[in-house]
Amino acid sequence: MKNNITFTMIKPDAVEKGYIGGILNKINEAGFKIIAMKLTKLTKDKASEFYKIHEEKPFFNDLIEYMTSGPIVSAVLNKENAVENFRKLIGSTNPEEAEEGTIRKLYAESISANAIHGSDSNENALIESKFHFNENELFNY
Ligand code: IDP
Ligand code: MG
């Protein structure tokens, strides 16, 4: 399995507050190349499928409401060791625990509205990229 891509979403809270530019700057400065990108809006079905692993969690319904509340930016990013490096760049799920300089420390408002998604494994990076983009859109990869 290749380990040089990861999948990300700039979540509705961050898009709404005008943080797309600031977040993309951080991503570029950290040396990630954007392979695919779009502004889109998730349907409830699509968000539920994407977060299926959290189906049984108490926060699942709120998560789906939040992720479908407005547009998101989804993107596929390329860098050596992309998954691990990107998780470091975005910081802890809970922004109160995120390190200084991380995207969640800078831009997230709470553990639920936490500004950005990053894949948690190489396998999921590929699954999530293909879930959001078709073959033509992944032409750079
Ligand atoms: P991650 O996004 O850092 O990988 P996950 O545990 O995979 O975190 O959770 C997915 C998303 O669900 C989080 O990014 C956040 O938006 C939401 N979430 C996770 N834990 C909680 C919680 O305890 N309360 C509310 N929302 C949560
Ligand atoms: Mg996760």
Coordinates of C-alpha atoms and ligand atoms in Angstrom, one line a residue:
M1 CA 0.0 0.0 0.0
K2 CA 1.3 3.4 -0.9
N3 CA 1.7 5.7 2.1
N4 CA 2.0 9.0 0.4
I5 CA -1.6 10.3 0.3
T6 CA -4.1 11.4 2.8
F7 CA -7.7 12.6 2.6
T8 CA -9.0 15.8 4.2
M9 CA -12.1 17.9 4.6
I10 CA -12.3 21.5 5.8
K11 CA -15.4 21.1 7.8
P12 CA -18.6 23.4 7.7
D13 CA -17.6 25.6 10.7
A14 CA -14.2 26.5 9.2
V15 CA -15.7 27.1 5.7
E16 CA -18.5 29.3 7.3
K17 CA -15.9 31.4 9.2
G18 CA -13.8 32.1 6.1
Y19 CA -10.8 29.9 7.2
I20 CA -10.4 28.0 3.8
G21 CA -7.5 30.2 2.8
G22 CA -5.7 30.1 6.1
I23 CA -6.0 26.4 6.4
L24 CA -4.8 25.8 2.8
N25 CA -1.8 28.0 3.5
K26 CA -0.9 25.8 6.5
I27 CA -1.2 22.7 4.4
N28 CA 1.0 24.2 1.6
E29 CA 3.6 25.5 4.1
A30 CA 3.8 22.0 5.6
G31 CA 4.8 20.7 2.2
F32 CA 1.6 18.9 1.1
K33 CA 0.8 18.9 -2.6
I34 CA -2.9 19.1 -3.5
I35 CA -3.8 16.2 -5.8
A36 CA -7.6 16.8 -5.9
M37 CA -9.9 19.4 -4.4
K38 CA -13.5 20.5 -4.4
L39 CA -16.1 22.7 -2.6
T40 CA -19.1 20.4 -2.0
K41 CA -21.9 19.6 0.4
L42 CA -22.4 16.2 2.0
T43 CA -25.9 14.6 2.0
K44 CA -27.0 12.9 5.1
D45 CA -26.6 9.5 3.4
K46 CA -23.1 10.3 2.3
A47 CA -22.0 11.7 5.7
S48 CA -23.5 8.7 7.5
E49 CA -21.6 6.3 5.3
F50 CA -18.4 8.2 5.7
Y51 CA -18.7 8.2 9.5
K52 CA -20.2 4.7 9.7
I53 CA -17.5 3.6 12.2
H54 CA -19.0 6.1 14.7
E55 CA -22.6 4.9 14.2
E56 CA -23.0 3.7 17.8
K57 CA -21.4 6.7 19.4
P58 CA -23.6 9.1 21.4
F59 CA -22.4 12.0 19.2
F60 CA -23.2 10.4 15.9
N61 CA -26.5 12.2 15.1
D62 CA -25.0 15.6 16.0
L63 CA -21.9 14.7 13.9
I64 CA -24.1 14.1 10.8
E65 CA -26.2 17.2 11.4
Y66 CA -23.0 19.3 11.7
M67 CA -21.2 17.7 8.7
T68 CA -24.2 18.4 6.5
S69 CA -24.9 21.9 7.8
G70 CA -23.0 23.7 5.1
P71 CA -20.4 23.3 2.4
I72 CA -17.1 21.6 3.0
V73 CA -13.8 21.5 1.1
S74 CA -12.6 18.0 0.4
A75 CA -9.1 17.2 -0.9
V76 CA -6.5 14.6 -1.5
L77 CA -3.0 15.5 -0.3
N78 CA 0.4 14.1 -1.3
K79 CA 3.5 14.0 0.9
E80 CA 5.9 11.4 2.2
N81 CA 4.2 9.6 5.1
A82 CA 1.1 11.7 4.5
V83 CA -1.3 10.2 7.0
E84 CA 1.0 10.5 10.0
N85 CA 2.4 13.9 9.0
F86 CA -1.1 15.3 8.4
R87 CA -2.5 14.1 11.7
K88 CA 0.4 15.9 13.4
L89 CA -0.4 19.1 11.4
I90 CA -4.1 19.0 12.4
G91 CA -3.6 18.2 16.1
S92 CA -5.8 16.4 18.6
T93 CA -9.6 15.8 18.0
N94 CA -10.3 18.1 21.0
P95 CA -8.8 21.5 20.1
E96 CA -8.3 22.2 23.8
E97 CA -5.7 19.4 23.8
A98 CA -4.2 20.3 20.4
E99 CA -0.6 21.5 20.3
E100 CA 0.3 25.1 19.5
G101 CA 0.5 25.8 15.8
T102 CA -1.7 22.9 14.7
I103 CA -4.7 23.6 12.5
R104 CA -7.2 22.6 15.2
K105 CA -5.5 24.8 17.8
L106 CA -5.7 27.7 15.4
Y107 CA -9.1 27.2 13.8
A108 CA -11.3 24.7 15.7
E109 CA -14.0 25.9 18.1
S110 CA -14.9 22.6 19.9
I111 CA -14.4 18.8 19.9
S112 CA -17.4 18.4 17.6
A113 CA -16.9 21.5 15.3
N114 CA -13.1 20.9 15.0
A115 CA -12.4 22.5 11.6
I116 CA -10.8 19.7 9.7
H117 CA -10.6 15.9 9.0
G118 CA -7.6 13.8 8.4
S119 CA -7.5 10.1 7.5
D120 CA -6.3 7.8 10.3
S121 CA -4.5 5.1 8.1
N122 CA -3.2 4.5 4.6
E123 CA -6.0 2.1 3.9
N124 CA -8.6 4.6 4.9
A125 CA -6.9 7.4 3.0
L126 CA -7.4 5.5 -0.2
I127 CA -11.0 4.4 0.7
E128 CA -12.0 8.0 1.6
S129 CA -10.3 9.5 -1.5
K130 CA -12.2 7.2 -3.7
F131 CA -15.4 7.8 -1.8
H132 CA -15.2 11.5 -2.6
F133 CA -13.5 11.6 -6.0
N134 CA -13.8 9.6 -9.2
E135 CA -10.9 8.3 -11.2
N136 CA -10.9 11.4 -13.5
E137 CA -10.6 13.7 -10.6
L138 CA -7.7 11.8 -9.2
F139 CA -5.7 12.2 -12.4
N140 CA -2.7 13.7 -10.6
Y141 CA -2.2 10.5 -8.6
Ligands
IDP1 P1 -10.7 12.5 14.3 O1 -11.5 13.4 13.4 O2 -9.7 13.3 15.1 O3 -10.1 11.3 13.6 P2 -12.7 10.7 15.5 O4 -12.6 10.1 16.8 O5 -12.5 9.9 14.3 O6 -11.7 12.0 15.5 O7 -14.1 11.4 15.4 C1 -14.7 11.9 14.2 C2 -15.3 13.3 14.4 O8 -16.4 13.1 15.3 C3 -14.4 14.3 15.1 O9 -13.5 14.9 14.2 C4 -15.4 15.2 15.7 O10 -16.0 16.1 14.7 C5 -16.5 14.3 16.1 N1 -16.3 13.8 17.5 C6 -15.4 12.9 18.0 N2 -15.5 12.8 19.3 C7 -16.5 13.6 19.7 C8 -17.1 13.8 21.0 O11 -16.7 13.3 22.0 N3 -18.1 14.7 21.0 C9 -18.6 15.3 19.9 N4 -18.1 15.1 18.6 C10 -17.0 14.2 18.6
MG2 MG -11.1 9.7 12.8

